PDB file of C-alpha atoms in Angstrom:
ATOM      1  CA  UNK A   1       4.702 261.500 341.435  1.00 41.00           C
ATOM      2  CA  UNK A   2       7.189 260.353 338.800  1.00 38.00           C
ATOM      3  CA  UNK A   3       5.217 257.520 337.537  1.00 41.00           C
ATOM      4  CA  UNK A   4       3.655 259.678 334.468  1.00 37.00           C
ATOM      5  CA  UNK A   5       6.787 261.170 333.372  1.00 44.00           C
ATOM      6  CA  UNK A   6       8.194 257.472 333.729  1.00 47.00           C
ATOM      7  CA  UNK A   7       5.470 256.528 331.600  1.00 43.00           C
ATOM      8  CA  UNK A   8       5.748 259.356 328.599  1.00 50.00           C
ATOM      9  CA  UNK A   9       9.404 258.555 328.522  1.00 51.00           C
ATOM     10  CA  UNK A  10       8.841 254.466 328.013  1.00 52.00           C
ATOM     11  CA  UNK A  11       6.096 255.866 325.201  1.00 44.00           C
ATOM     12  CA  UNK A  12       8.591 258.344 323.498  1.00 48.00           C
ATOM     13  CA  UNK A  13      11.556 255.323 323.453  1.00 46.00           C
ATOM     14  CA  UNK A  14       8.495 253.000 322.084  1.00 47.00           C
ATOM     15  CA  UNK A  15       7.650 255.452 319.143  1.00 44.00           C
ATOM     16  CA  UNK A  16      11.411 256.430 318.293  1.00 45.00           C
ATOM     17  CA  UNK A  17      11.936 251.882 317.948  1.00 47.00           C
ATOM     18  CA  UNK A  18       8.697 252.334 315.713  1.00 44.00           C
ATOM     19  CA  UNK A  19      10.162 254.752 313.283  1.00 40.00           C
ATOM     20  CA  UNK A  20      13.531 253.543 313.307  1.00 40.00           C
ATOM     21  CA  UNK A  21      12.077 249.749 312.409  1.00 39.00           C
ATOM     22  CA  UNK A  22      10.000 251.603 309.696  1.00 41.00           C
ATOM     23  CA  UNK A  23      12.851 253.181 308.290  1.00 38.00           C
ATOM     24  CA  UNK A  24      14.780 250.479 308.089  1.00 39.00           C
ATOM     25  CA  UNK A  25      11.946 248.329 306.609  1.00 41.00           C
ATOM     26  CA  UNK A  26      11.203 251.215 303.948  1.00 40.00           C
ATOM     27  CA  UNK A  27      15.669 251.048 303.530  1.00 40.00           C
ATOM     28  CA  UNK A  28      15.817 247.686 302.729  1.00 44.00           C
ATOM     29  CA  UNK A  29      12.404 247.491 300.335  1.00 50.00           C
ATOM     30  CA  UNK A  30      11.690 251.286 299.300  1.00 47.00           C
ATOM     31  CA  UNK A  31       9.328 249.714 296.964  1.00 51.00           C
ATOM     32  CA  UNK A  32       7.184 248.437 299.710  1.00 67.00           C
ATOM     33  CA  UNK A  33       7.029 244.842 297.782  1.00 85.00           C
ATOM     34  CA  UNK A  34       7.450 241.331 299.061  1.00 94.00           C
ATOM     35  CA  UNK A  35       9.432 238.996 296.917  1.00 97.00           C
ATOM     36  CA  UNK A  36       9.133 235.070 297.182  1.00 98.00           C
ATOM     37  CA  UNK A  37      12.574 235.162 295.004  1.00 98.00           C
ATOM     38  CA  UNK A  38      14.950 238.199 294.900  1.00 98.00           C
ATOM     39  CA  UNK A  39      18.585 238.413 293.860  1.00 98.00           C
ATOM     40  CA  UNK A  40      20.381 241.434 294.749  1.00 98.00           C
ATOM     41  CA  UNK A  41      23.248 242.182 293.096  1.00 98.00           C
ATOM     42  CA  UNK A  42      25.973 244.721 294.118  1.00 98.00           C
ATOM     43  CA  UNK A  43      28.818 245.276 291.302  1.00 97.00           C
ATOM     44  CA  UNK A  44      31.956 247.599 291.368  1.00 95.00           C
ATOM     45  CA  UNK A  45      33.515 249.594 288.116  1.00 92.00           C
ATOM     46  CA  UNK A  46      35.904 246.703 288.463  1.00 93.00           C
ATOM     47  CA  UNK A  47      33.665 244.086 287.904  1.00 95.00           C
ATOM     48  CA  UNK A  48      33.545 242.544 291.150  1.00 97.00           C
ATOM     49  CA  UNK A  49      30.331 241.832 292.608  1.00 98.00           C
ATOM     50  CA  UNK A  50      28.108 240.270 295.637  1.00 98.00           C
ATOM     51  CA  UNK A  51      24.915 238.572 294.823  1.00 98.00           C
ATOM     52  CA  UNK A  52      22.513 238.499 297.406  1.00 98.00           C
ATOM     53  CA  UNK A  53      19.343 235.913 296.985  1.00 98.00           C
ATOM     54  CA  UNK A  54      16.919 235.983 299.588  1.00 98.00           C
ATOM     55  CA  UNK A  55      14.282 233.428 299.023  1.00 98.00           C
ATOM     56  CA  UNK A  56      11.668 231.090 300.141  1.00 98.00           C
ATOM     57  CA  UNK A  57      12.980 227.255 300.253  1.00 98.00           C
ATOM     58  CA  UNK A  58      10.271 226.724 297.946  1.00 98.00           C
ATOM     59  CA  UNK A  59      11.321 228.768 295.445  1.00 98.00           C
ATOM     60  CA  UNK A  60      14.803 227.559 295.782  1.00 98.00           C
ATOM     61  CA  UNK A  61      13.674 224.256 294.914  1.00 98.00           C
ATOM     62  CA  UNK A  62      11.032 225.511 292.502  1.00 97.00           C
ATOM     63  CA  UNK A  63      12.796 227.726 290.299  1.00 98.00           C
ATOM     64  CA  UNK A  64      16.947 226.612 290.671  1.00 97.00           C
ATOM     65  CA  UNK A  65      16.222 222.913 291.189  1.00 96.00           C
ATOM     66  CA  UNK A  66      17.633 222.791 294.559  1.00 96.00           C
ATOM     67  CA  UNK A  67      17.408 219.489 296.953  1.00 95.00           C
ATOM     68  CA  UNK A  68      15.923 220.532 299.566  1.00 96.00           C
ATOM     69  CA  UNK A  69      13.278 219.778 302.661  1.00 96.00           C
ATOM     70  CA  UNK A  70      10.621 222.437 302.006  1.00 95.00           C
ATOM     71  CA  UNK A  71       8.429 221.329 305.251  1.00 94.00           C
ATOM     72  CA  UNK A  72       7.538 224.114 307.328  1.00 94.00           C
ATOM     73  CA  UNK A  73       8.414 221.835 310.376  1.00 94.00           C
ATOM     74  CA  UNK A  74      12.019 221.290 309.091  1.00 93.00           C
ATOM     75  CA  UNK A  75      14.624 224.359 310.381  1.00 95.00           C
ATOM     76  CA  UNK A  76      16.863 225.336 307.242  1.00 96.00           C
ATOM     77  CA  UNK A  77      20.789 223.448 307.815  1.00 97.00           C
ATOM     78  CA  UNK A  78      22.741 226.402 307.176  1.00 97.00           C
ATOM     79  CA  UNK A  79      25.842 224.669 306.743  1.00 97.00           C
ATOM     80  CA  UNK A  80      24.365 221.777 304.249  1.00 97.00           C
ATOM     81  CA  UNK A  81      23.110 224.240 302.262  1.00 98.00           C
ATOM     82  CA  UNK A  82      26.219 226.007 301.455  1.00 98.00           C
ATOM     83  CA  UNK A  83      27.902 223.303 301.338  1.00 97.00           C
ATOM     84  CA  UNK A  84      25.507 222.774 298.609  1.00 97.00           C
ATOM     85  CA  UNK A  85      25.731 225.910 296.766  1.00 97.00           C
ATOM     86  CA  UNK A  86      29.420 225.475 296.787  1.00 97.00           C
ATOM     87  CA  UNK A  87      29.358 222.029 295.062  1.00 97.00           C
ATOM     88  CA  UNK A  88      27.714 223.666 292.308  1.00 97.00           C
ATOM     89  CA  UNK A  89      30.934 226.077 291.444  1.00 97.00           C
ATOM     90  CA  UNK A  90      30.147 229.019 293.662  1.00 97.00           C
ATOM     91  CA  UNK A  91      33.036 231.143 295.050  1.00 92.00           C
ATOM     92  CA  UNK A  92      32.711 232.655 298.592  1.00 94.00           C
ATOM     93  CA  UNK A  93      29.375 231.754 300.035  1.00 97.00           C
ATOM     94  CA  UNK A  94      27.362 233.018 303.052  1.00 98.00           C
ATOM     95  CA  UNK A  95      24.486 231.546 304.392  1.00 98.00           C
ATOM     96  CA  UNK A  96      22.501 233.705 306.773  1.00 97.00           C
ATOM     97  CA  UNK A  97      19.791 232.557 309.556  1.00 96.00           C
ATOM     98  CA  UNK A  98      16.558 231.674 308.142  1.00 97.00           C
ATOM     99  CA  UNK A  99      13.453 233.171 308.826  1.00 97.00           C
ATOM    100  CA  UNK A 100       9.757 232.545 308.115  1.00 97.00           C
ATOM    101  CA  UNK A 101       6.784 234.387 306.267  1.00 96.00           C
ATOM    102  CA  UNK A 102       3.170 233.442 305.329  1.00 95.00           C
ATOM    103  CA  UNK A 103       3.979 229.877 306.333  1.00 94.00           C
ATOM    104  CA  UNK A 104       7.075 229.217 304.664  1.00 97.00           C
ATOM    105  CA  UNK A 105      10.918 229.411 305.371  1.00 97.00           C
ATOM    106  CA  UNK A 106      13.145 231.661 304.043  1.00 98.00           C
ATOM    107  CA  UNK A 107      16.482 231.367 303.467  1.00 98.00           C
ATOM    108  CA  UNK A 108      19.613 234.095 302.626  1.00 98.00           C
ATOM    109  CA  UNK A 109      22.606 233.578 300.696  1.00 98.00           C
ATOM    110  CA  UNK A 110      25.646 235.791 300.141  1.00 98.00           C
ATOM    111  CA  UNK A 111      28.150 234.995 297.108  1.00 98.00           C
ATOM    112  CA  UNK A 112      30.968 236.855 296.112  1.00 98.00           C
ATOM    113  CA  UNK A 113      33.354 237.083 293.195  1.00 97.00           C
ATOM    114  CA  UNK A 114      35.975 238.673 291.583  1.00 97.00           C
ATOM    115  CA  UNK A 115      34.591 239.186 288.003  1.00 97.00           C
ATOM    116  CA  UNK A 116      30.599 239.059 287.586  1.00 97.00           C
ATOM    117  CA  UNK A 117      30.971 237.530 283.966  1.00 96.00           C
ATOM    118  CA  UNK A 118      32.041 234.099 285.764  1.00 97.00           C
ATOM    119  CA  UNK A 119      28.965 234.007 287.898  1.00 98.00           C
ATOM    120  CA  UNK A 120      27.311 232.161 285.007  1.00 97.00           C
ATOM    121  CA  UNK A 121      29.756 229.001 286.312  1.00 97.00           C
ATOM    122  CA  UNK A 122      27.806 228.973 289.763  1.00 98.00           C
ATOM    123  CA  UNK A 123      24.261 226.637 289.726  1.00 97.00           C
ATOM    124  CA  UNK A 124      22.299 229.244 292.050  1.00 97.00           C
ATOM    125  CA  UNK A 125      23.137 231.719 289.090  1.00 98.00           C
ATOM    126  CA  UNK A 126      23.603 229.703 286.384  1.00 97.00           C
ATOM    127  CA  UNK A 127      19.638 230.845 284.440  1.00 97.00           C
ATOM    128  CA  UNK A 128      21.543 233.863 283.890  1.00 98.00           C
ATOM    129  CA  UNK A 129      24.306 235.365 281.617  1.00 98.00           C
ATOM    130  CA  UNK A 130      26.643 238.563 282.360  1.00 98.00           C
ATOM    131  CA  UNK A 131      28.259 241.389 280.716  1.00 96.00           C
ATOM    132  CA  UNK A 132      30.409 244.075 281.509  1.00 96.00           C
ATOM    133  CA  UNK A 133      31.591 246.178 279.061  1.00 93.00           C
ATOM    134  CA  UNK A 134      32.997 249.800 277.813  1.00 89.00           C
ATOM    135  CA  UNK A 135      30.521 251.691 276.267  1.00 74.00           C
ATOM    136  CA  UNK A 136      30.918 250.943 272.161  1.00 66.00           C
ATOM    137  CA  UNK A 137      30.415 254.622 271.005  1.00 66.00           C
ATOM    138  CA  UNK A 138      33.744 255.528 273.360  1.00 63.00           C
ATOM    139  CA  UNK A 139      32.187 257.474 276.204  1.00 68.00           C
ATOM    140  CA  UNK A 140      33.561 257.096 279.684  1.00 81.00           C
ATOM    141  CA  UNK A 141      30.296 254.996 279.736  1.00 92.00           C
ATOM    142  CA  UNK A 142      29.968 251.362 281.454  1.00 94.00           C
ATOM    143  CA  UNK A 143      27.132 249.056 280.105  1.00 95.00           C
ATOM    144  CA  UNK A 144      25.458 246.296 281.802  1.00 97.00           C
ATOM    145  CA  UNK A 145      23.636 243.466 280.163  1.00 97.00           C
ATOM    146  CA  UNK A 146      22.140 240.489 282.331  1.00 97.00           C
ATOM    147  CA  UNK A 147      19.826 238.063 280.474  1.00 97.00           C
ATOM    148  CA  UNK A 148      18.025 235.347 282.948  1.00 97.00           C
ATOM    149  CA  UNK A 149      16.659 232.546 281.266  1.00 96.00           C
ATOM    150  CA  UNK A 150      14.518 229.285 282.314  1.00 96.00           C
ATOM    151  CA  UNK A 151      14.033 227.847 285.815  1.00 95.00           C
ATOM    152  CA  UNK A 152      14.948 224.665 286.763  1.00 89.00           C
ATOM    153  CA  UNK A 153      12.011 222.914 287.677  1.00 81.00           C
ATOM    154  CA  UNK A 154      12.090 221.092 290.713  1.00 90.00           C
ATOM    155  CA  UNK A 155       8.798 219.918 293.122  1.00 94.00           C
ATOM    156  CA  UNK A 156       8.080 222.026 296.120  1.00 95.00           C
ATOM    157  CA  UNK A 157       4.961 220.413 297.306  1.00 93.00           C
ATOM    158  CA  UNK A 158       2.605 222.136 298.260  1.00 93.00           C
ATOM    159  CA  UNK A 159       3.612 226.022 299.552  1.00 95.00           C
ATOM    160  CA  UNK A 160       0.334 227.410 299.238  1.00 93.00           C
ATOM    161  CA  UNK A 161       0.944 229.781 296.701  1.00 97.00           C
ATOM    162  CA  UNK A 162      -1.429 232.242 295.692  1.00 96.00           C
ATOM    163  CA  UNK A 163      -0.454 233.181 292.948  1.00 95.00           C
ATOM    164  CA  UNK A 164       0.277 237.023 293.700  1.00 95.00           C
ATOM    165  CA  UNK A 165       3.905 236.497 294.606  1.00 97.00           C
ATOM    166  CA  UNK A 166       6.679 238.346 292.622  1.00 97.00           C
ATOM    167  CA  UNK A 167      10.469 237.775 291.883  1.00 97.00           C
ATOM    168  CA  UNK A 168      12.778 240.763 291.769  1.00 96.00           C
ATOM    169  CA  UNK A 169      16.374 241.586 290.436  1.00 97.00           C
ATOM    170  CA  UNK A 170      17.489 244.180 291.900  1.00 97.00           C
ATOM    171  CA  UNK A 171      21.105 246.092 290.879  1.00 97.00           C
ATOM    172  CA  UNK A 172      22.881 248.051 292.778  1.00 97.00           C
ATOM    173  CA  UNK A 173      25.629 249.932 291.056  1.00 96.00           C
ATOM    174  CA  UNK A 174      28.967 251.801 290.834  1.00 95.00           C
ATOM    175  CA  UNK A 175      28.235 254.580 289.032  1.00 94.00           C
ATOM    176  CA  UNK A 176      24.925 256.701 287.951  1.00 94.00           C
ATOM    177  CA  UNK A 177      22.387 255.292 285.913  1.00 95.00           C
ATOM    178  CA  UNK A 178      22.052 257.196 282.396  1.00 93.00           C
ATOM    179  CA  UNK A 179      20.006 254.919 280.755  1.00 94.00           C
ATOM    180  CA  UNK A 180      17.719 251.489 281.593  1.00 95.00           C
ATOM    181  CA  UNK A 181      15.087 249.264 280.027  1.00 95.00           C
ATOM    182  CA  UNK A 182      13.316 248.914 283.282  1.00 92.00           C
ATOM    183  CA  UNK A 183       9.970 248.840 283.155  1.00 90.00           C
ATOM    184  CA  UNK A 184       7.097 248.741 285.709  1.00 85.00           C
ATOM    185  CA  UNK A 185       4.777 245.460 286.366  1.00 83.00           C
ATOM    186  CA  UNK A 186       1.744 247.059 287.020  1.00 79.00           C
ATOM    187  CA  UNK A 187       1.603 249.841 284.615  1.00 80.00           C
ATOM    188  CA  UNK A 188       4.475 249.119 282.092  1.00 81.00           C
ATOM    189  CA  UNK A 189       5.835 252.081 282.274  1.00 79.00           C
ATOM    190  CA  UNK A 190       9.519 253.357 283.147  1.00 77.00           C
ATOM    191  CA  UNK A 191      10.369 252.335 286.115  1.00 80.00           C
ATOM    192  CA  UNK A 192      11.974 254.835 288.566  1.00 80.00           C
ATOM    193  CA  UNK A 193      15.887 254.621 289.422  1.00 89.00           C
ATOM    194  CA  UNK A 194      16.353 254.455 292.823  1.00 92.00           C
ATOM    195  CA  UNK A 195      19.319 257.128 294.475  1.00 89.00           C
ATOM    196  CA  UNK A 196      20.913 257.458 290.961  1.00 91.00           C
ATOM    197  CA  UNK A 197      21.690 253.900 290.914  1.00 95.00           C
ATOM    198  CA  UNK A 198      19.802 251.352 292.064  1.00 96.00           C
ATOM    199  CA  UNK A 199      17.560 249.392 289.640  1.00 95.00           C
ATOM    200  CA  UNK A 200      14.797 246.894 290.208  1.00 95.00           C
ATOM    201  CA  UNK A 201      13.256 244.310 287.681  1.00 95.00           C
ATOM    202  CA  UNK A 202      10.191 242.507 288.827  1.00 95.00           C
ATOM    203  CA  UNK A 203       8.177 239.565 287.360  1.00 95.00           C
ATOM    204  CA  UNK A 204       5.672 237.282 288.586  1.00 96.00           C
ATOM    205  CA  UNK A 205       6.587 234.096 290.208  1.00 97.00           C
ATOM    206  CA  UNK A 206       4.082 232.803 287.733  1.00 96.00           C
ATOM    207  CA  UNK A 207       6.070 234.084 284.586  1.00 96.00           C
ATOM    208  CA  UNK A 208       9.437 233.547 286.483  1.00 96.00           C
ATOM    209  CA  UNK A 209       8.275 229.358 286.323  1.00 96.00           C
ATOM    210  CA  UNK A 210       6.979 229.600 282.969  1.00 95.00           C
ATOM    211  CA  UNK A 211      10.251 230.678 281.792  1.00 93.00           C
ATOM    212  CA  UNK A 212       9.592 234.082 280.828  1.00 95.00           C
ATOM    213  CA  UNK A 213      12.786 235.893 280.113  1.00 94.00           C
ATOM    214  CA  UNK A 214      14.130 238.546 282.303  1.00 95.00           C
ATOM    215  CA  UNK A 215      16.505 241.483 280.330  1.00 96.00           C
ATOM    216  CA  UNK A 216      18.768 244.093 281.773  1.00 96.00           C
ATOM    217  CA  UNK A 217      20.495 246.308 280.087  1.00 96.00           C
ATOM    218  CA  UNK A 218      22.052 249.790 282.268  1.00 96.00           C
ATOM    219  CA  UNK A 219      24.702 251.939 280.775  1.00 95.00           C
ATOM    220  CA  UNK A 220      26.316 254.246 283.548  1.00 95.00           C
ATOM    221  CA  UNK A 221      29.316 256.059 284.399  1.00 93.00           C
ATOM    222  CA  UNK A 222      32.934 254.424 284.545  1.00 86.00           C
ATOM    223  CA  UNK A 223      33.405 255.935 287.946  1.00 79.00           C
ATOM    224  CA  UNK A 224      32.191 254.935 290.976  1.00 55.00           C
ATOM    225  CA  UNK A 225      29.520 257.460 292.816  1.00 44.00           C
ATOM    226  CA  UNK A 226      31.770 256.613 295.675  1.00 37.00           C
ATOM    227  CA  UNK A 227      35.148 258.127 293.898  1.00 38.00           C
ATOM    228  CA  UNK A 228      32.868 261.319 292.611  1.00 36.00           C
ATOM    229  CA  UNK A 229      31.486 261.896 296.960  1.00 38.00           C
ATOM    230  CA  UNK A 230      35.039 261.716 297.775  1.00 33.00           C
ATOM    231  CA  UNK A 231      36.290 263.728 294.952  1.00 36.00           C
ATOM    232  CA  UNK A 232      33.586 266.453 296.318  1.00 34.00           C
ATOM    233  CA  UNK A 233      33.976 266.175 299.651  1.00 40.00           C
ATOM    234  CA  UNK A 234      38.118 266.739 298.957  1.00 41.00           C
ATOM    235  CA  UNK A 235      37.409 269.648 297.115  1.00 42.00           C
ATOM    236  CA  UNK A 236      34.853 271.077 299.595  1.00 47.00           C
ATOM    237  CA  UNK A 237      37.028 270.848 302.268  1.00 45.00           C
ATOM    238  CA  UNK A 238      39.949 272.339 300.164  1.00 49.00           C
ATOM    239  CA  UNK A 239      37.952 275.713 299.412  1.00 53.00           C
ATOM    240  CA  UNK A 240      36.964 275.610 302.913  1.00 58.00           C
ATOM    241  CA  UNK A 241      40.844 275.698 303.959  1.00 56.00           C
ATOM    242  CA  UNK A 242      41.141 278.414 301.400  1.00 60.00           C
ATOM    243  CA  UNK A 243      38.461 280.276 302.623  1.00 63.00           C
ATOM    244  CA  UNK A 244      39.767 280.147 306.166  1.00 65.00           C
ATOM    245  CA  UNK A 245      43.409 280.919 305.296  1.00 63.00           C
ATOM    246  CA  UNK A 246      42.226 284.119 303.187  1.00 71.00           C
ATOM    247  CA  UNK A 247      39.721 285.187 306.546  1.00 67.00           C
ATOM    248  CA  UNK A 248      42.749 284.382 309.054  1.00 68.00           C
ATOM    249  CA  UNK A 249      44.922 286.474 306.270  1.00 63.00           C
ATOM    250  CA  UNK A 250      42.408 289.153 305.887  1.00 68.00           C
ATOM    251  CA  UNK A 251      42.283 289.719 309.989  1.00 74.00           C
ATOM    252  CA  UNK A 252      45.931 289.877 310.551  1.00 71.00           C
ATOM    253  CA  UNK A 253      46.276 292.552 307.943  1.00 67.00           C
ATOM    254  CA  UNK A 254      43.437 294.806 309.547  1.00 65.00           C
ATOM    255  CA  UNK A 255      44.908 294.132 312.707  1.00 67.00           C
ATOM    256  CA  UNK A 256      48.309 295.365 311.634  1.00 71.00           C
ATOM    257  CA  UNK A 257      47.031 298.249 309.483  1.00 70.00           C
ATOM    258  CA  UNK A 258      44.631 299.654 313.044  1.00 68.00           C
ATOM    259  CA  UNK A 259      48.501 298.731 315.071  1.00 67.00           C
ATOM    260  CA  UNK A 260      50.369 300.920 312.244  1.00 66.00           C
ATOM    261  CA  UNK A 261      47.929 303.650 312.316  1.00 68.00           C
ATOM    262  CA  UNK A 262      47.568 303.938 316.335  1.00 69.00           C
ATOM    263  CA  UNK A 263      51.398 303.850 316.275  1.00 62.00           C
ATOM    264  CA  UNK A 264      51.461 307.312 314.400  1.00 54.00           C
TER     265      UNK A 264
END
């Protein structure tokens, strides 16, 4: 008798993991799109940042010139390939467990630094330059400027490309966007900012071999959406405490004016 409730309540806990993998997916890629190359990068108004590359080993070796084993049969060495990515100048790196997709192995690698504008000195990052400046016209404006240049051409073999795949930039910043050059790669049109301030540049994996030039250029506030949450939440909570205190205030003087007037 309690075998078909048993069973509704394994099917509700199997459609609740559904949605919640869903939503996650849709979290981490909103733009539904699968990128052979992608470099995430996460700066602060104080010019800190994390980059975050997830990649194919292929395109590690393909596009940044990397040495490294890209045979399906050989498992990623986590620890020789930061040690690696170090020996080419990069500060703080991560190195997270591999995984595989259409046939090929994909790798994930953290770095962190104190100033973005020296993340030009690592090898992973070197195709690209970075800028962080005051806005010139003397807003309380922050603009961003990343310019990636040419692969390094190394030999992956053979990874069965197809010649669809895509490399993406993505930023994720401080402050809200107020102005981009993004533009969409399959209409060339503006491309949408994500939450206020999240961009994402895409190019072929074609182009991205070829050389074709990537530009990025965000202006945005100077303070961080974070500071401006908890600026509102503070205040929020302070006309809250108001309100209360002026309700609590309100009710003791009725109280005492119905005590006075029963008194007499």
């Amino acid at each position: 008798m309690y075998i078909i409730p048993r069973m509704h309540a394994r099917v509700r806990l199997a459609i609740a993991g559904l949605v919640l993998v869903s939503i996650a997916a849709a979290c981490r890629n909103p733009l539904g799109r699968e990128y052979e190359y992608e470099e995430q990068l996460y700066l602060q108004v104080n010019g800190s940042a994390t980059v975050v590359v997830d990649a194919s080993i292929a395109s590690l070796v393909a596009l940044r010139g990397m040495a490294l084993d890209t045979s399906f049969a050989t498992r990623p060495d986590r620890a020789a390939i930061r040690k690696l990515i170090e020996a080419g100048g990069c500060p703080a790196v991560t190195v997270g467990q591999p995984w595989t997709r259409h046939g090929r192995r994909f790798i994930q690698i953290r770095i962190a630094t104190k100033d973005v504008r020296t993340l030009s000195s690592c090898a992973l990052l070197a195709w690209s330059t970075y800028r962080l400046d005051p806005d010139s016209g003397g807003r309380e404006m922050l603009r961003y400027h990343q310019t990636v240049g040419a692969a390094s051409g190394g030999n992956p073999g053979n990874p069965k490309w197809t010649g669809k795949e895509l490399v993406g930039f993505k930023l994720h910043l401080p402050s809200k966007i107020t102005d981009h050059n993004v533009k969409r790669l399959d209409t060339g049109e503006n491309g949408a900012v994500e939450r206020g301030n999240i961009l994402t540049y895409e190019q072929r994996l074609t182009d991205r071999l070829a050389g074709a030039p990537i530009e990025m250029v965000v202006e945005m506030g100077s303070q961080s959406i974070l500071y401006h949450t908890l600026f509102l939440f503070a205040g929020a909570f302070a006309a809250a405490v108001v309100a209360l205190a002026i309700v609590v205030w309100l009710t003791v003087r009725h109280g005492r004016r119905q005590a006075e007037a029963s008194g007499t």
